[in-house]
CSV table of C-alpha atoms and ligand atoms in Angstrom, one decimal:
chain,number,residue,atom,x,y,z
A,612,MET,CA,-0.3,-8.7,21.7
A,613,LYS,CA,-3.2,-9.0,19.4
A,614,PHE,CA,-2.9,-8.7,15.5
A,615,ILE,CA,-5.0,-5.8,13.8
A,616,GLU,CA,-7.4,-8.5,12.3
A,617,ASP,CA,-8.2,-9.6,15.7
A,618,ILE,CA,-10.4,-6.6,16.6
A,619,HIS,CA,-13.2,-4.7,15.3
A,620,VAL,CA,-11.6,-1.4,13.8
A,621,LYS,CA,-14.8,-0.2,11.6
A,622,GLY,CA,-15.2,3.4,12.1
A,623,LYS,CA,-12.9,4.0,14.6
A,624,LYS,CA,-10.2,6.6,15.3
A,625,VAL,CA,-6.7,5.1,15.1
A,626,VAL,CA,-3.2,6.3,16.1
A,627,LEU,CA,-0.9,4.4,13.7
A,628,ARG,CA,2.7,4.5,14.3
A,629,CYS,CA,4.8,3.6,11.1
A,630,ASP,CA,8.5,3.7,10.4
A,631,PHE,CA,8.9,6.6,7.9
A,632,ASN,CA,12.6,7.2,8.6
A,633,VAL,CA,13.4,7.4,4.9
A,634,PRO,CA,16.3,9.0,3.0
A,635,ILE,CA,15.5,12.5,1.7
A,636,ASP,CA,17.5,14.7,-0.6
A,637,ASN,CA,16.6,18.1,-1.7
A,638,GLY,CA,12.9,17.8,-0.3
A,639,LYS,CA,12.2,14.5,-2.1
A,640,VAL,CA,12.2,10.9,-0.6
A,641,THR,CA,15.1,8.8,-2.5
A,642,ASP,CA,13.9,5.4,-1.3
A,643,ASP,CA,10.2,5.1,-0.5
A,644,SER,CA,10.3,1.3,0.2
A,645,LYS,CA,9.2,1.6,3.9
A,646,ILE,CA,6.4,4.0,2.9
A,647,ILE,CA,5.4,1.1,0.5
A,648,LYS,CA,5.6,-1.6,3.2
A,649,SER,CA,3.3,0.5,5.5
A,650,LEU,CA,0.7,0.6,2.6
A,651,LYS,CA,-1.0,-2.6,3.5
A,652,THR,CA,-1.9,-1.6,7.0
A,653,ILE,CA,-2.9,1.9,6.1
A,654,ASN,CA,-5.2,0.8,3.2
A,655,TYR,CA,-6.7,-2.0,5.4
A,656,LEU,CA,-7.8,0.9,7.9
A,657,LEU,CA,-9.0,3.0,5.2
A,658,ASP,CA,-11.0,0.3,3.8
A,659,LYS,CA,-12.6,0.0,7.0
A,660,GLU,CA,-13.6,3.7,7.3
A,661,CYS,CA,-11.4,4.5,10.2
A,662,THR,CA,-9.9,8.0,10.9
A,663,ILE,CA,-5.9,7.5,10.9
A,664,PHE,CA,-3.4,9.7,12.8
A,665,VAL,CA,-0.3,8.6,11.3
A,666,LEU,CA,3.0,9.2,13.5
A,667,SER,CA,6.8,8.4,12.7
A,668,HIS,CA,10.4,9.8,13.5
A,669,LEU,CA,12.6,10.9,11.0
A,670,GLY,CA,16.3,11.3,11.8
A,671,ARG,CA,17.5,12.9,15.1
A,672,VAL,CA,16.4,16.3,16.4
A,673,LYS,CA,18.9,17.8,18.6
A,674,SER,CA,18.3,21.6,17.6
A,675,GLU,CA,15.8,24.0,16.1
A,676,GLU,CA,17.4,23.7,12.9
A,677,ASP,CA,17.0,20.1,13.2
A,678,LYS,CA,13.2,20.2,13.3
A,679,ALA,CA,13.2,22.2,10.1
A,680,LYS,CA,15.7,19.9,8.3
A,681,ASN,CA,13.7,16.6,9.4
A,682,THR,CA,10.3,17.6,8.5
A,683,LEU,CA,8.0,14.6,7.3
A,684,MET,CA,6.6,17.0,4.6
A,685,PRO,CA,8.3,15.2,1.6
A,686,VAL,CA,7.1,11.9,3.1
A,687,LYS,CA,3.5,13.3,3.2
A,688,GLU,CA,3.9,14.2,-0.6
A,689,ARG,CA,5.1,10.7,-1.4
A,690,LEU,CA,2.4,9.1,0.6
A,691,GLU,CA,-0.4,11.1,-1.2
A,692,GLU,CA,1.1,10.0,-4.5
A,693,LEU,CA,1.1,6.4,-3.2
A,694,LEU,CA,-2.3,6.3,-1.8
A,695,ASP,CA,-3.8,8.6,-4.5
A,696,ARG,CA,-5.5,10.9,-2.0
A,697,LYS,CA,-4.9,14.0,0.1
A,698,VAL,CA,-3.2,13.5,3.5
A,699,THR,CA,-3.6,16.3,6.1
A,700,PHE,CA,-0.2,17.4,7.4
A,701,VAL,CA,-0.4,18.4,11.3
A,702,THR,CA,2.4,20.5,12.8
A,703,SER,CA,1.2,20.5,16.4
A,704,PHE,CA,-1.5,19.4,18.7
A,705,GLU,CA,-3.0,22.8,18.4
A,706,ASP,CA,-2.7,22.8,14.6
A,707,GLU,CA,-6.1,23.9,12.9
A,708,ALA,CA,-5.4,20.9,10.4
A,709,LEU,CA,-6.7,18.7,12.8
A,710,ASN,CA,-10.4,20.0,12.2
A,711,GLU,CA,-10.2,19.3,8.5
A,712,ASP,CA,-12.6,16.8,7.0
A,713,ASN,CA,-10.4,13.9,6.1
A,714,ASN,CA,-9.6,10.3,7.0
A,715,ILE,CA,-5.8,10.6,7.1
A,716,PHE,CA,-3.4,12.7,9.1
A,717,LEU,CA,0.2,12.7,9.3
A,718,PHE,CA,1.8,14.2,12.2
A,719,GLU,CA,5.3,15.9,12.0
A,720,ASN,CA,8.2,14.2,13.0
A,721,THR,CA,7.8,12.8,16.5
A,722,ARG,CA,11.1,13.7,17.4
A,723,ILE,CA,10.4,17.4,17.3
A,724,TYR,CA,9.5,16.7,20.9
A,725,ASP,CA,13.1,15.9,21.6
A,726,TYR,CA,14.2,19.4,21.7
A,727,PRO,CA,14.6,21.1,24.1
A,728,PHE,CA,13.6,18.1,26.2
A,729,LYS,CA,13.9,14.4,25.2
A,730,LEU,CA,10.2,13.8,25.5
A,731,GLU,CA,9.7,11.4,22.8
A,732,SER,CA,13.0,9.3,23.2
A,733,GLY,CA,12.6,9.7,26.9
A,734,ASN,CA,9.2,8.0,26.6
A,735,ASP,CA,7.4,10.9,28.2
A,736,LEU,CA,3.9,9.7,29.1
A,737,GLU,CA,2.3,13.0,29.0
A,738,LEU,CA,3.6,13.4,25.4
A,739,ALA,CA,2.1,9.9,24.7
A,740,GLY,CA,-1.1,10.8,26.2
A,741,LYS,CA,-1.8,13.5,24.0
A,742,TRP,CA,-1.6,11.5,20.9
A,743,ALA,CA,-3.7,8.8,22.6
A,744,LYS,CA,-6.3,11.3,23.2
A,745,LEU,CA,-7.1,11.6,19.6
A,746,ALA,CA,-8.0,7.7,19.1
A,747,ASP,CA,-9.7,4.7,20.3
A,748,ILE,CA,-6.9,2.3,19.2
A,749,PHE,CA,-3.6,2.4,18.6
A,750,VAL,CA,-1.8,0.2,16.0
A,751,PHE,CA,1.6,-0.4,16.0
A,752,ASP,CA,3.5,-1.2,12.8
A,753,ALA,CA,6.9,0.6,13.0
A,754,PHE,CA,8.9,-2.6,12.9
A,755,GLY,CA,12.2,-0.5,12.4
A,756,SER,CA,11.4,1.3,15.8
A,757,ALA,CA,10.3,-1.8,17.6
A,758,HIS,CA,13.5,-2.0,19.5
A,759,ARG,CA,13.1,1.3,21.0
A,760,SER,CA,10.6,2.4,23.8
A,761,HIS,CA,9.7,5.9,22.9
A,762,ALA,CA,6.6,7.8,23.6
A,763,SER,CA,5.3,7.2,20.2
A,764,THR,CA,6.1,3.5,20.3
A,765,ALA,CA,5.5,2.0,23.7
A,766,GLY,CA,4.2,5.2,25.3
A,767,ILE,CA,0.8,5.3,23.7
A,768,ALA,CA,0.2,1.7,24.5
A,769,HIS,CA,-0.1,2.9,28.3
A,770,TYR,CA,-3.5,4.3,27.3
A,771,LEU,CA,-5.1,2.5,24.4
A,772,PRO,CA,-6.3,-1.0,23.3
A,773,THR,CA,-2.9,-1.5,21.0
A,774,VAL,CA,-2.5,-4.3,18.1
A,775,TYR,CA,0.4,-4.9,15.5
A,776,GLY,CA,-0.2,-4.3,11.9
A,777,TYR,CA,0.8,-6.3,8.7
A,778,LEU,CA,4.3,-5.2,8.4
A,779,ILE,CA,5.3,-6.2,11.8
A,780,GLU,CA,3.7,-9.5,11.2
A,781,SER,CA,5.6,-10.2,7.9
A,782,GLU,CA,9.0,-9.0,9.5
A,783,LEU,CA,8.5,-11.1,12.7
A,784,GLU,CA,7.4,-14.1,10.4
A,785,ASN,CA,10.5,-13.8,8.4
A,786,LEU,CA,12.7,-13.4,11.5
A,787,ASN,CA,11.3,-16.4,13.3
A,788,ILE,CA,12.3,-18.7,10.2
A,789,VAL,CA,15.9,-18.1,11.7
A,790,THR,CA,15.3,-17.7,15.5
A,791,LYS,CA,12.7,-20.4,16.2
A,792,GLU,CA,12.3,-22.6,13.3
A,793,ALA,CA,15.8,-22.9,11.6
A,794,LYS,CA,16.2,-26.2,10.1
A,795,LYS,CA,19.7,-27.8,10.1
A,796,PRO,CA,22.2,-27.4,8.8
A,797,PHE,CA,21.7,-23.6,9.7
A,798,VAL,CA,24.2,-21.7,7.9
A,799,VAL,CA,24.9,-18.0,9.0
A,800,VAL,CA,27.0,-15.7,6.8
A,801,MET,CA,28.2,-12.6,8.5
A,802,GLY,CA,30.3,-9.8,7.1
A,803,GLY,CA,30.1,-5.9,7.4
A,804,ALA,CA,32.5,-2.9,8.6
A,805,LYS,CA,32.8,-3.2,12.4
A,806,VAL,CA,33.0,-6.3,14.7
A,807,ASP,CA,32.5,-4.4,17.9
A,808,ASP,CA,28.7,-3.8,17.4
A,809,LYS,CA,28.1,-7.1,16.2
A,810,ILE,CA,29.6,-9.2,18.9
A,811,PRO,CA,26.1,-10.0,20.5
A,812,ILE,CA,24.5,-11.3,17.4
A,813,ILE,CA,27.8,-13.3,16.6
A,814,LYS,CA,27.3,-14.9,19.8
A,815,THR,CA,23.9,-15.7,19.5
A,816,MET,CA,24.4,-16.9,16.0
A,817,LEU,CA,27.4,-19.2,17.4
A,818,SER,CA,25.1,-20.8,19.8
A,819,THR,CA,22.4,-21.7,17.5
A,820,CYS,CA,23.9,-22.1,13.8
A,821,ASP,CA,25.9,-25.1,12.5
A,822,TYR,CA,28.2,-23.0,10.5
A,823,LEU,CA,29.1,-19.2,10.8
A,824,LEU,CA,31.0,-18.1,7.5
A,825,VAL,CA,32.7,-14.9,8.0
A,826,GLY,CA,33.7,-12.1,5.5
A,827,GLY,CA,34.0,-8.5,5.5
A,828,GLY,CA,35.6,-6.2,7.8
A,829,ILE,CA,34.5,-8.8,10.5
A,830,ALA,CA,37.0,-11.3,9.3
A,831,ASN,CA,39.8,-8.8,9.4
A,832,SER,CA,39.2,-8.7,13.4
A,833,PHE,CA,39.0,-12.6,13.6
A,834,LEU,CA,42.3,-12.8,11.5
A,835,LYS,CA,44.0,-10.1,13.5
A,836,ALA,CA,43.1,-12.0,16.7
A,837,MET,CA,44.7,-15.2,15.6
A,838,GLY,CA,47.8,-13.2,14.7
A,839,ASN,CA,47.4,-13.0,11.1
A,840,LYS,CA,48.8,-10.2,9.1
A,841,ILE,CA,46.1,-7.9,7.8
A,842,GLY,CA,48.0,-4.7,6.5
A,843,LYS,CA,46.3,-1.6,6.8
A,844,SER,CA,42.7,-3.2,6.7
A,845,LEU,CA,40.0,-2.0,9.1
A,846,ALA,CA,39.8,-4.2,12.3
A,847,THR,CA,39.0,-3.5,15.8
A,848,GLU,CA,41.8,-2.2,18.2
A,849,ASP,CA,39.9,-3.1,21.4
A,850,GLU,CA,42.1,-5.7,23.2
A,851,ALA,CA,39.3,-6.8,25.1
A,852,ILE,CA,37.2,-7.7,21.8
A,853,LEU,CA,40.2,-9.2,20.3
A,854,GLU,CA,40.6,-11.3,23.4
A,855,GLU,CA,36.9,-12.2,23.2
A,856,LEU,CA,37.3,-13.3,19.6
A,857,ARG,CA,40.1,-15.7,20.4
A,858,TYR,CA,37.8,-17.2,23.0
A,859,LEU,CA,35.0,-17.6,20.6
A,860,ILE,CA,37.5,-19.0,17.8
A,861,ASP,CA,38.6,-21.7,20.4
A,862,LEU,CA,35.1,-22.5,21.5
A,863,TYR,CA,33.5,-22.8,18.1
A,864,LYS,CA,36.4,-23.8,16.0
A,865,ASP,CA,34.4,-26.4,14.1
A,866,LYS,CA,31.7,-23.6,13.4
A,867,ILE,CA,33.8,-20.6,12.1
A,868,VAL,CA,34.7,-20.5,8.7
A,869,LEU,CA,37.1,-18.0,7.7
A,870,PRO,CA,38.5,-16.4,4.3
A,871,VAL,CA,41.4,-17.9,2.6
A,872,ASP,CA,42.0,-15.2,0.1
A,873,PHE,CA,41.2,-11.5,-0.9
A,874,LYS,CA,40.9,-8.5,-3.1
A,875,VAL,CA,42.9,-5.8,-1.8
A,876,GLU,CA,44.0,-2.2,-2.5
A,877,CYS,CA,47.7,-1.6,-2.4
A,878,ASN,CA,49.0,1.6,-3.1
A,879,GLU,CA,45.9,2.4,-4.8
A,880,LYS,CA,46.0,-0.4,-6.9
A,881,VAL,CA,43.4,-3.4,-6.8
A,882,GLU,CA,45.3,-6.7,-6.3
A,883,TYR,CA,44.7,-10.3,-5.2
A,884,ARG,CA,46.2,-11.9,-2.3
A,885,SER,CA,46.2,-15.3,-0.5
A,886,ILE,CA,45.8,-15.1,3.2
A,887,ASN,CA,49.4,-15.9,3.6
A,888,ALA,CA,50.6,-13.2,1.3
A,889,ILE,CA,49.1,-9.9,2.7
A,890,THR,CA,51.5,-7.3,3.0
A,891,ASP,CA,51.9,-4.1,5.3
A,892,ASP,CA,50.4,-2.0,2.6
A,893,ASP,CA,47.3,-3.8,1.8
A,894,ILE,CA,44.1,-2.8,2.6
A,895,ILE,CA,41.4,-6.0,2.5
A,896,TYR,CA,38.3,-4.9,0.6
A,897,ASP,CA,36.7,-8.2,-0.6
A,898,ILE,CA,36.8,-11.8,-0.3
A,899,GLY,CA,38.5,-13.9,-3.4
A,900,ASP,CA,37.2,-16.5,-5.3
A,901,ARG,CA,38.7,-19.4,-3.5
A,902,THR,CA,36.7,-18.2,-0.2
A,903,VAL,CA,33.7,-18.1,-2.2
A,904,THR,CA,34.1,-21.6,-3.3
A,905,LYS,CA,35.0,-22.6,0.2
A,906,PHE,CA,31.8,-20.7,1.6
A,907,ASP,CA,29.8,-22.5,-1.3
A,908,GLU,CA,30.4,-26.0,0.2
A,909,TYR,CA,28.5,-25.1,3.3
A,910,ILE,CA,25.9,-23.0,1.6
A,911,LYS,CA,25.1,-25.8,-0.7
A,912,GLN,CA,24.2,-28.1,2.5
A,913,ALA,CA,22.3,-25.6,4.2
A,914,GLN,CA,18.6,-25.8,4.9
A,915,THR,CA,17.9,-22.6,6.6
A,916,MET,CA,20.4,-19.4,6.0
A,917,PHE,CA,20.9,-16.0,7.7
A,918,MET,CA,23.1,-13.4,6.2
A,919,ASN,CA,24.0,-10.0,7.9
A,920,GLY,CA,26.7,-7.6,6.6
A,921,THR,CA,28.5,-7.7,3.3
A,922,MET,CA,31.3,-9.6,2.2
A,923,GLY,CA,33.3,-6.4,1.1
A,924,LEU,CA,33.1,-2.6,0.5
A,925,PHE,CA,30.2,-3.2,-2.0
A,926,GLU,CA,29.7,0.6,-2.6
A,927,ARG,CA,32.8,0.2,-5.0
A,928,GLU,CA,32.4,-1.9,-7.9
A,929,GLU,CA,35.8,-3.4,-7.9
A,930,PHE,CA,34.8,-4.8,-4.3
A,931,GLN,CA,31.2,-5.8,-4.6
A,932,VAL,CA,32.2,-9.1,-6.4
A,933,GLY,CA,32.4,-11.3,-3.3
A,934,THR,CA,29.0,-10.3,-2.1
A,935,GLU,CA,27.6,-10.8,-5.5
A,936,LYS,CA,28.9,-14.4,-5.7
A,937,VAL,CA,27.9,-15.2,-2.3
A,938,PHE,CA,24.5,-14.1,-3.1
A,939,GLU,CA,24.5,-16.2,-6.5
A,940,CYS,CA,25.4,-19.3,-4.2
A,941,MET,CA,22.5,-18.6,-1.7
A,942,LYS,CA,19.9,-17.8,-4.3
A,943,TYR,CA,19.1,-21.6,-4.9
A,944,ASN,CA,18.1,-22.0,-1.3
A,945,GLN,CA,14.1,-20.9,-0.2
A,946,ASN,CA,15.0,-20.3,3.2
A,947,VAL,CA,17.5,-17.4,3.2
A,948,VAL,CA,16.7,-14.4,5.5
A,949,ILE,CA,18.7,-11.3,5.0
A,950,GLY,CA,18.8,-8.7,7.6
A,951,GLY,CA,20.5,-5.4,8.1
A,952,GLY,CA,20.3,-1.8,6.6
A,953,ASP,CA,23.2,-1.9,4.3
A,954,THR,CA,23.1,-5.7,3.5
A,955,VAL,CA,19.6,-5.4,2.2
A,956,THR,CA,20.7,-2.2,0.0
A,957,ALA,CA,23.3,-4.5,-1.4
A,958,VAL,CA,20.8,-7.3,-2.3
A,959,ASN,CA,18.5,-4.7,-4.1
A,960,LYS,CA,21.4,-2.9,-5.7
A,961,LEU,CA,23.1,-6.2,-7.2
A,962,GLY,CA,19.4,-7.4,-8.2
A,963,TYR,CA,18.6,-10.3,-5.7
A,964,SER,CA,15.5,-8.8,-4.2
A,965,LEU,CA,13.3,-11.5,-5.3
A,966,ASN,CA,15.7,-14.3,-4.1
A,967,PHE,CA,15.5,-13.6,-0.6
A,968,LYS,CA,13.5,-12.9,2.6
A,969,LEU,CA,14.6,-9.5,3.3
A,970,SER,CA,14.1,-8.3,6.8
A,971,SER,CA,14.0,-4.4,6.6
A,972,GLY,CA,14.4,-3.4,10.2
A,973,GLY,CA,17.9,-2.6,10.5
A,974,GLY,CA,18.8,-2.2,14.3
A,975,ALA,CA,15.4,-3.6,15.2
A,976,SER,CA,16.2,-7.1,13.0
A,977,LEU,CA,19.5,-7.5,14.6
A,978,GLU,CA,18.4,-6.8,18.2
A,979,TYR,CA,15.3,-9.4,17.6
A,980,ILE,CA,17.9,-11.9,16.5
A,981,ALA,CA,20.4,-11.3,19.3
A,982,LYS,CA,18.1,-11.0,22.1
A,983,GLY,CA,14.8,-12.7,21.0
A,984,LYS,CA,12.6,-9.7,21.9
A,985,LEU,CA,12.0,-6.1,21.2
A,986,ASP,CA,11.7,-3.5,23.8
A,987,ALA,CA,8.5,-1.5,22.3
A,988,LEU,CA,6.8,-4.6,21.9
A,989,GLU,CA,7.6,-6.0,25.5
A,990,GLU,CA,6.4,-3.0,27.0
A,991,ILE,CA,3.3,-2.8,24.9
A,992,GLU,CA,2.7,-6.3,26.1
A,993,ALA,CA,3.4,-5.6,29.5
A,994,PHE,CA,0.7,-3.0,29.6
A,995,GLU,CA,-2.3,-5.0,27.6
A,996,ASP,CA,-4.5,-5.1,30.5
A,997,GLU,CA,-3.4,-2.1,32.5
A,998,LYS,CA,-4.4,1.2,30.8
A,999,ILE,CA,-4.2,4.9,32.2
A,1000,SER,CA,-7.6,6.5,31.8
A,1001,MET,CA,-7.9,9.7,30.0
B,200,LIG,P1,24.1,-4.0,8.0
B,200,LIG,O1,23.9,-2.4,7.8
B,200,LIG,O2,23.5,-4.6,6.9
B,200,LIG,O3,24.1,-4.3,9.4
B,200,LIG,P2,26.9,-3.5,7.8
B,200,LIG,O4,26.7,-2.0,7.9
B,200,LIG,O5,27.4,-4.3,9.1
B,200,LIG,O6,25.7,-4.1,7.5
B,200,LIG,O7,28.0,-4.0,6.7
B,200,LIG,C1,27.9,-3.2,5.5
B,200,LIG,C2,29.0,-2.2,5.3
B,200,LIG,O8,30.4,-2.9,5.4
B,200,LIG,C3,29.2,-1.7,4.1
B,200,LIG,O9,29.1,-0.5,4.2
B,200,LIG,C4,30.6,-2.2,3.5
B,200,LIG,O10,31.2,-1.3,2.7
B,200,LIG,C5,31.3,-2.4,4.8
B,200,LIG,N1,32.4,-3.6,4.7
B,200,LIG,C6,32.3,-4.7,4.2
B,200,LIG,N2,33.5,-5.4,4.3
B,200,LIG,C7,34.4,-4.3,4.3
B,200,LIG,C8,36.0,-4.2,4.4
B,200,LIG,N3,36.6,-5.1,4.2
B,200,LIG,N4,36.5,-2.9,4.8
B,200,LIG,C9,35.6,-1.9,5.1
B,200,LIG,N5,34.5,-2.1,4.9
B,200,LIG,C10,33.9,-3.2,4.7
B,201,LIG,MG1,25.3,-0.8,8.4
């Protein structure tokens, strides 16, 4: 797949797929970091005098009400402020606004076509063709949607010459540090709430890393699998997963490093517990200081690091300390990549955004690490030389 700088775009009409799936409250964008990350590609195309038709999804659309609720209008307003120019908002293929004299148009949420029929998510090629008809080339820059083959991601590439933009370039560059170029010792830190959806990435990491430091709710499941008491803590109930964890613990006993102490909530009080002193009323919400010290022995040796999932319930101040201290230990390493929606939120909240390479793709980042590929990018590549004529 070619990069935006590899082709001539000057004066061309471009369909640009971005990821503007941002949090919105009361008609205002509350976190515009995804919009900001898209500006480099947008400005490049505007500088080259292109006419850009921007597409993005926003949330899920399962009813008529969802269409109104998940409008991209607040994104249009924020984008206008950031670009300091007018963006024309387009609500349908018949919209008169398409005739306006402007260089940048933003289409309404691509998922309005998911109701009543799942045309967008079902990768309906007729829908994709309607967007493709507007332009000469397709620039794909929605890294956060690159693991989904939808009409507005992979579908359009069936019609138009397709290149990737600057955001995808930088995200892949960061992730390749841990997938393709990890220097040893390669130390991975994993935490977060649920182990069930992280099994694929845990397995990939165990096969490639030197040490896997496990915290957060995930550690509870590992400990439960080993027969430790974890009180009322969050852990998987799934016997098959517990069995799989036992298998992994046995196979990779020299790589897996588990917590030895915790901060727990016990009858609404915050208390400290060593691993052997957990009571039936305890809920583990964070790792303790001895665990941080133990993790730091591995972090200090690391050449490359990857982290996904927080060490505790960082949304509550009492339980953010473990995550904060692990960030503090990691900040001396130049090659730390951090991926996942909530983990990146924790990095920003705790003030470490300049210390690490952040992979903001959420599900896409984790899927790329676990599978080594992304569905939309694969499909775009497969149709590189085989276009449907319009
Ligand atoms: P990401 O979104 O980056 O993939 P996760 O969602 O897996 O990360 O992990 C972050 C979430 O895990 C946070 O919401 C945090 O509160 C939760 N979490 C971490 N440790 C625990 C725990 N011990 N008990 C309950 N929730 C936890
Ligand atoms: Mg999450």
